[in-house]
Every structure is written in C-alpha cells, then in structure tokens.
C-alpha cells in the first residue's frame, strides 16, 4: 500500500512569488491535513480537508490556502511568499476523524 | 485551547538501556487522543504509539509503552532496549475527539550511544 506522497520534495522560491505543493493521500483516505514545521515555531496546523471541504483551519494568514480534489489529492498554495514561509510542509492523511494520521516526507520550501 | 509541553529538548541513552520521554498537556475536554510521533533525519513523521483518553490501560507497542496519568495530564513514553535506530526527534501530540487537528509539543531530540 503506497504511503502519503508529497511533491516536490524541495523547492526554492523568491520572495513575492507563489508556490503550490501537492499531497496524494493513502488510497481510501478522505482526510488530508497540512502542517508547517519550523525550528522556531515547531509544528503548526494549517488546515484540514475532508471530502473536498475545508473542515478545520489554523491561525495562518489568508496567503495560505488549500483545496482537495474528488480523488482526495490536496494542494496547498502560498501566495506572495515571505522569507518566514521557509519551512518543511507536512501533509497527513487519515481515513476519518477518529483514525491515525499518516504523514508524507514533506516538502522543504526555501524562500530567498 | 489545548497545549502540549515537552520540557526536555534533548536526551541521551545508552544502547540497550531504557529511556523515558516526558510530556504534559492541558485540555478541558474529556474526549481526546494522545500520540507519540518519531521524526528521523528523513523528516517523515512516524506514529509510534496512540492512547485513547477513555482507556485506563496504558498502550504498548513492542519496546514502546506509555505511562498515561489522566488526572495529572501526563503522557510519557518509555523506550526499552534502546536501539541505534531509535535516535530521532520525538513529538508528543494531542488530538481532540471532535476533529483531526493535531497539536504538537516542541519535540525532544533523542540520541542513542553505542
């Protein structure tokens, strides 16, 4: 059974640009959550999608957005990138609310 | 809001010995779940063990076990017979029974001495 797949693994972007990250969940999983990991703030929840609907949202500015497709694949978009957006972005999928979350290997975003 | 605290930033253990990683949390909810995740240098978060708040019995997974003290809001992880492959960052995490959001502690870096 394939795990959670995140693409790309590494990204370098310039301040002011926008970026789209992709996450393919484990087959059959309907919930996809996104987390930002930085040395200073640790792991912070961005948002969760379930059956194409955003079900929960963390405390991030509107520059951070996401969506989920009918096949449960999810994308996360960050517009007008700032240096502080440099982080490891982790995606996690689960079958439902009460089941374990399985994480992908993350996308390392560097903003220069 | 729920908070998770891991007060020890680093710990070290001799191979084959036992180590305990501490975690405390704060919540007013009665329905919740607690987890320990391992993050090796590859950066992929791996679920180590899970504990449902309504269960009094402490969870165990092979060499990993927890000491869940609900009244004290404490959730420590014990690793027995430590192996070199156990070296990683370990995160304690809380999840409400109402949604899938995980709240993580700051993590602890565990090193294993051969």
GROMACS .gro file of C-alpha atoms in nm:
model
  226
    1UNK     CA    1   0.000   0.000   0.000
    2UNK     CA    2   0.156   0.329  -0.107
    3UNK     CA    3   0.209   0.590   0.161
    4UNK     CA    4   0.139   0.961   0.155
    5UNK     CA    5   0.322   1.123  -0.135
    6UNK     CA    6   0.424   1.486  -0.134
    7UNK     CA    7   0.566   1.667  -0.434
    8UNK     CA    8   0.800   1.828  -0.487
    9UNK     CA    9   1.040   1.730  -0.210
   10UNK     CA   10   1.239   2.053  -0.235
   11UNK     CA   11   1.157   2.399  -0.362
   12UNK     CA   12   1.343   2.727  -0.380
   13UNK     CA   13   1.135   3.034  -0.446
   14UNK     CA   14   1.192   3.407  -0.449
   15UNK     CA   15   1.018   3.643  -0.210
   16UNK     CA   16   0.691   3.764  -0.359
   17UNK     CA   17   0.634   3.457  -0.575
   18UNK     CA   18   0.366   3.199  -0.515
   19UNK     CA   19   0.401   2.826  -0.473
   20UNK     CA   20   0.179   2.518  -0.494
   21UNK     CA   21   0.252   2.200  -0.302
   22UNK     CA   22   0.083   1.869  -0.371
   23UNK     CA   23  -0.019   1.581  -0.148
   24UNK     CA   24  -0.154   1.242  -0.254
   25UNK     CA   25  -0.304   1.060   0.043
   26UNK     CA   26  -0.309   0.690   0.109
   27UNK     CA   27  -0.569   0.522  -0.109
   28UNK     CA   28  -0.908   0.533   0.062
   29UNK     CA   29  -0.817   0.815   0.299
   30UNK     CA   30  -1.056   1.107   0.279
   31UNK     CA   31  -0.898   1.348   0.526
   32UNK     CA   32  -0.587   1.548   0.439
   33UNK     CA   33  -0.422   1.788   0.683
   34UNK     CA   34  -0.133   2.024   0.631
   35UNK     CA   35   0.128   2.132   0.886
   36UNK     CA   36   0.413   2.379   0.881
   37UNK     CA   37   0.731   2.287   1.066
   38UNK     CA   38   0.994   2.548   1.152
   39UNK     CA   39   1.275   2.543   1.410
   40UNK     CA   40   1.126   2.839   1.592
   41UNK     CA   41   0.753   2.763   1.593
   42UNK     CA   42   0.764   2.385   1.573
   43UNK     CA   43   0.474   2.205   1.409
   44UNK     CA   44   0.171   2.416   1.341
   45UNK     CA   45  -0.159   2.311   1.190
   46UNK     CA   46  -0.255   2.487   0.869
   47UNK     CA   47  -0.583   2.328   0.761
   48UNK     CA   48  -0.770   2.006   0.706
   49UNK     CA   49  -0.980   1.895   0.413
   50UNK     CA   50  -1.234   1.617   0.417
   51UNK     CA   51  -1.429   1.513   0.112
   52UNK     CA   52  -1.330   1.832  -0.073
   53UNK     CA   53  -1.442   2.061   0.210
   54UNK     CA   54  -1.220   2.256   0.444
   55UNK     CA   55  -1.317   2.128   0.782
   56UNK     CA   56  -1.069   2.299   1.008
   57UNK     CA   57  -0.828   2.589   0.977
   58UNK     CA   58  -0.529   2.701   1.179
   59UNK     CA   59  -0.414   3.051   1.256
   60UNK     CA   60  -0.237   3.144   0.935
   61UNK     CA   61  -0.285   3.444   0.707
   62UNK     CA   62  -0.504   3.427   0.401
   63UNK     CA   63  -0.195   3.388   0.182
   64UNK     CA   64  -0.211   3.022   0.276
   65UNK     CA   65  -0.489   2.835   0.103
   66UNK     CA   66  -0.567   2.485   0.000
   67UNK     CA   67  -0.807   2.263  -0.179
   68UNK     CA   68  -0.894   1.900  -0.216
   69UNK     CA   69  -0.999   1.719  -0.528
   70UNK     CA   70  -1.256   1.445  -0.573
   71UNK     CA   71  -0.980   1.181  -0.563
   72UNK     CA   72  -0.876   1.321  -0.221
   73UNK     CA   73  -0.550   1.463  -0.353
   74UNK     CA   74  -0.482   1.800  -0.198
   75UNK     CA   75  -0.288   2.108  -0.292
   76UNK     CA   76  -0.164   2.388  -0.075
   77UNK     CA   77  -0.090   2.732  -0.216
   78UNK     CA   78   0.110   3.012  -0.063
   79UNK     CA   79   0.095   3.348  -0.236
   80UNK     CA   80   0.327   3.646  -0.200
   81UNK     CA   81   0.595   3.440  -0.035
   82UNK     CA   82   0.785   3.584   0.259
   83UNK     CA   83   1.121   3.477   0.399
   84UNK     CA   84   0.941   3.348   0.706
   85UNK     CA   85   0.748   3.098   0.496
   86UNK     CA   86   1.065   2.891   0.464
   87UNK     CA   87   0.973   2.566   0.633
   88UNK     CA   88   0.906   2.198   0.599
   89UNK     CA   89   0.545   2.149   0.494
   90UNK     CA   90   0.400   1.818   0.601
   91UNK     CA   91   0.085   1.655   0.475
   92UNK     CA   92  -0.101   1.389   0.670
   93UNK     CA   93  -0.387   1.168   0.563
   94UNK     CA   94  -0.634   0.962   0.756
   95UNK     CA   95  -0.941   0.761   0.677
   96UNK     CA   96  -1.161   0.961   0.907
   97UNK     CA   97  -1.167   1.179   1.214
   98UNK     CA   98  -1.102   0.906   1.466
   99UNK     CA   99  -0.823   0.725   1.290
  100UNK     CA  100  -0.447   0.770   1.289
  101UNK     CA  101  -0.282   1.029   1.069
  102UNK     CA  102  -0.005   0.910   0.838
  103UNK     CA  103   0.247   1.165   0.723
  104UNK     CA  104   0.431   1.221   0.399
  105UNK     CA  105   0.801   1.304   0.379
  106UNK     CA  106   0.728   1.671   0.344
  107UNK     CA  107   0.820   1.948   0.105
  108UNK     CA  108   1.113   2.164   0.207
  109UNK     CA  109   1.039   2.520   0.091
  110UNK     CA  110   1.314   2.778   0.094
  111UNK     CA  111   1.227   3.140   0.021
  112UNK     CA  112   1.518   3.361  -0.081
  113UNK     CA  113  -0.702   2.598   2.370
  114UNK     CA  114  -0.511   2.277   2.413
  115UNK     CA  115  -0.139   2.288   2.477
  116UNK     CA  116   0.128   2.020   2.477
  117UNK     CA  117   0.453   2.069   2.666
  118UNK     CA  118   0.775   1.876   2.625
  119UNK     CA  119   1.016   2.041   2.863
  120UNK     CA  120   1.328   1.840   2.781
  121UNK     CA  121   1.484   1.948   2.449
  122UNK     CA  122   1.740   1.668   2.442
  123UNK     CA  123   1.803   1.330   2.596
  124UNK     CA  124   2.065   1.063   2.556
  125UNK     CA  125   2.051   0.691   2.628
  126UNK     CA  126   2.295   0.404   2.610
  127UNK     CA  127   2.213   0.132   2.360
  128UNK     CA  128   2.006  -0.148   2.520
  129UNK     CA  129   1.905   0.075   2.811
  130UNK     CA  130   1.565   0.224   2.889
  131UNK     CA  131   1.470   0.588   2.849
  132UNK     CA  132   1.156   0.783   2.935
  133UNK     CA  133   1.045   1.092   2.745
  134UNK     CA  134   0.811   1.329   2.927
  135UNK     CA  135   0.504   1.513   2.802
  136UNK     CA  136   0.230   1.709   2.972
  137UNK     CA  137  -0.081   1.854   2.817
  138UNK     CA  138  -0.362   2.083   2.907
  139UNK     CA  139  -0.721   2.043   2.797
  140UNK     CA  140  -1.072   2.088   2.928
  141UNK     CA  141  -1.208   1.817   2.701
  142UNK     CA  142  -1.290   1.466   2.810
  143UNK     CA  143  -1.274   1.300   2.469
  144UNK     CA  144  -0.926   1.312   2.320
  145UNK     CA  145  -0.634   1.110   2.193
  146UNK     CA  146  -0.264   1.130   2.261
  147UNK     CA  147   0.016   1.023   2.034
  148UNK     CA  148   0.391   0.993   2.018
  149UNK     CA  149   0.545   1.051   1.676
  150UNK     CA  150   0.905   0.986   1.575
  151UNK     CA  151   1.079   1.204   1.319
  152UNK     CA  152   1.412   1.061   1.199
  153UNK     CA  153   1.654   1.262   0.983
  154UNK     CA  154   1.449   1.167   0.678
  155UNK     CA  155   1.186   1.405   0.824
  156UNK     CA  156   0.895   1.167   0.781
  157UNK     CA  157   0.674   1.159   1.089
  158UNK     CA  158   0.613   0.805   1.204
  159UNK     CA  159   0.342   0.713   1.452
  160UNK     CA  160   0.495   0.531   1.748
  161UNK     CA  161   0.202   0.482   1.980
  162UNK     CA  162  -0.150   0.604   2.044
  163UNK     CA  163  -0.359   0.636   2.361
  164UNK     CA  164  -0.730   0.699   2.386
  165UNK     CA  165  -0.821   0.912   2.687
  166UNK     CA  166  -1.113   0.690   2.781
  167UNK     CA  167  -0.890   0.385   2.815
  168UNK     CA  168  -0.735   0.333   3.154
  169UNK     CA  169  -0.488   0.076   3.029
  170UNK     CA  170  -0.157   0.214   2.910
  171UNK     CA  171  -0.082   0.149   2.543
  172UNK     CA  172   0.209  -0.074   2.446
  173UNK     CA  173   0.373  -0.138   2.110
  174UNK     CA  174   0.665  -0.379   2.131
  175UNK     CA  175   0.952  -0.188   2.300
  176UNK     CA  176   0.743   0.128   2.335
  177UNK     CA  177   0.497   0.189   2.615
  178UNK     CA  178   0.331   0.489   2.770
  179UNK     CA  179   0.253   0.600   3.121
  180UNK     CA  180  -0.078   0.783   3.089
  181UNK     CA  181  -0.176   0.975   3.400
  182UNK     CA  182  -0.507   1.139   3.308
  183UNK     CA  183  -0.559   1.334   3.629
  184UNK     CA  184  -0.209   1.475   3.613
  185UNK     CA  185  -0.238   1.528   3.235
  186UNK     CA  186   0.087   1.349   3.182
  187UNK     CA  187   0.177   1.119   2.893
  188UNK     CA  188   0.531   0.983   2.898
  189UNK     CA  189   0.691   0.743   2.652
  190UNK     CA  190   0.917   0.463   2.766
  191UNK     CA  191   1.155   0.305   2.519
  192UNK     CA  192   1.301  -0.023   2.636
  193UNK     CA  193   1.612  -0.191   2.496
  194UNK     CA  194   1.705   0.124   2.305
  195UNK     CA  195   1.847   0.073   1.959
  196UNK     CA  196   2.060   0.297   1.740
  197UNK     CA  197   1.763   0.332   1.505
  198UNK     CA  198   1.562   0.493   1.783
  199UNK     CA  199   1.770   0.809   1.752
  200UNK     CA  200   1.533   1.078   1.626
  201UNK     CA  201   1.313   1.367   1.732
  202UNK     CA  202   1.008   1.256   1.926
  203UNK     CA  203   0.691   1.460   1.935
  204UNK     CA  204   0.404   1.428   2.173
  205UNK     CA  205   0.072   1.522   2.014
  206UNK     CA  206  -0.287   1.580   2.122
  207UNK     CA  207  -0.599   1.543   1.919
  208UNK     CA  208  -0.949   1.633   2.027
  209UNK     CA  209  -1.218   1.375   1.975
  210UNK     CA  210  -1.407   1.636   1.776
  211UNK     CA  211  -1.166   1.685   1.488
  212UNK     CA  212  -0.847   1.569   1.321
  213UNK     CA  213  -0.622   1.861   1.416
  214UNK     CA  214  -0.304   1.755   1.593
  215UNK     CA  215  -0.142   1.985   1.847
  216UNK     CA  216   0.225   1.903   1.887
  217UNK     CA  217   0.479   1.966   2.157
  218UNK     CA  218   0.816   2.122   2.068
  219UNK     CA  219   0.977   1.781   2.044
  220UNK     CA  220   1.274   1.615   2.207
  221UNK     CA  221   1.592   1.501   2.034
  222UNK     CA  222   1.690   1.154   2.147
  223UNK     CA  223   2.041   1.030   2.083
  224UNK     CA  224   2.148   0.669   2.138
  225UNK     CA  225   2.507   0.598   2.239
  226UNK     CA  226   2.659   0.274   2.107
   0.00000   0.00000   0.00000
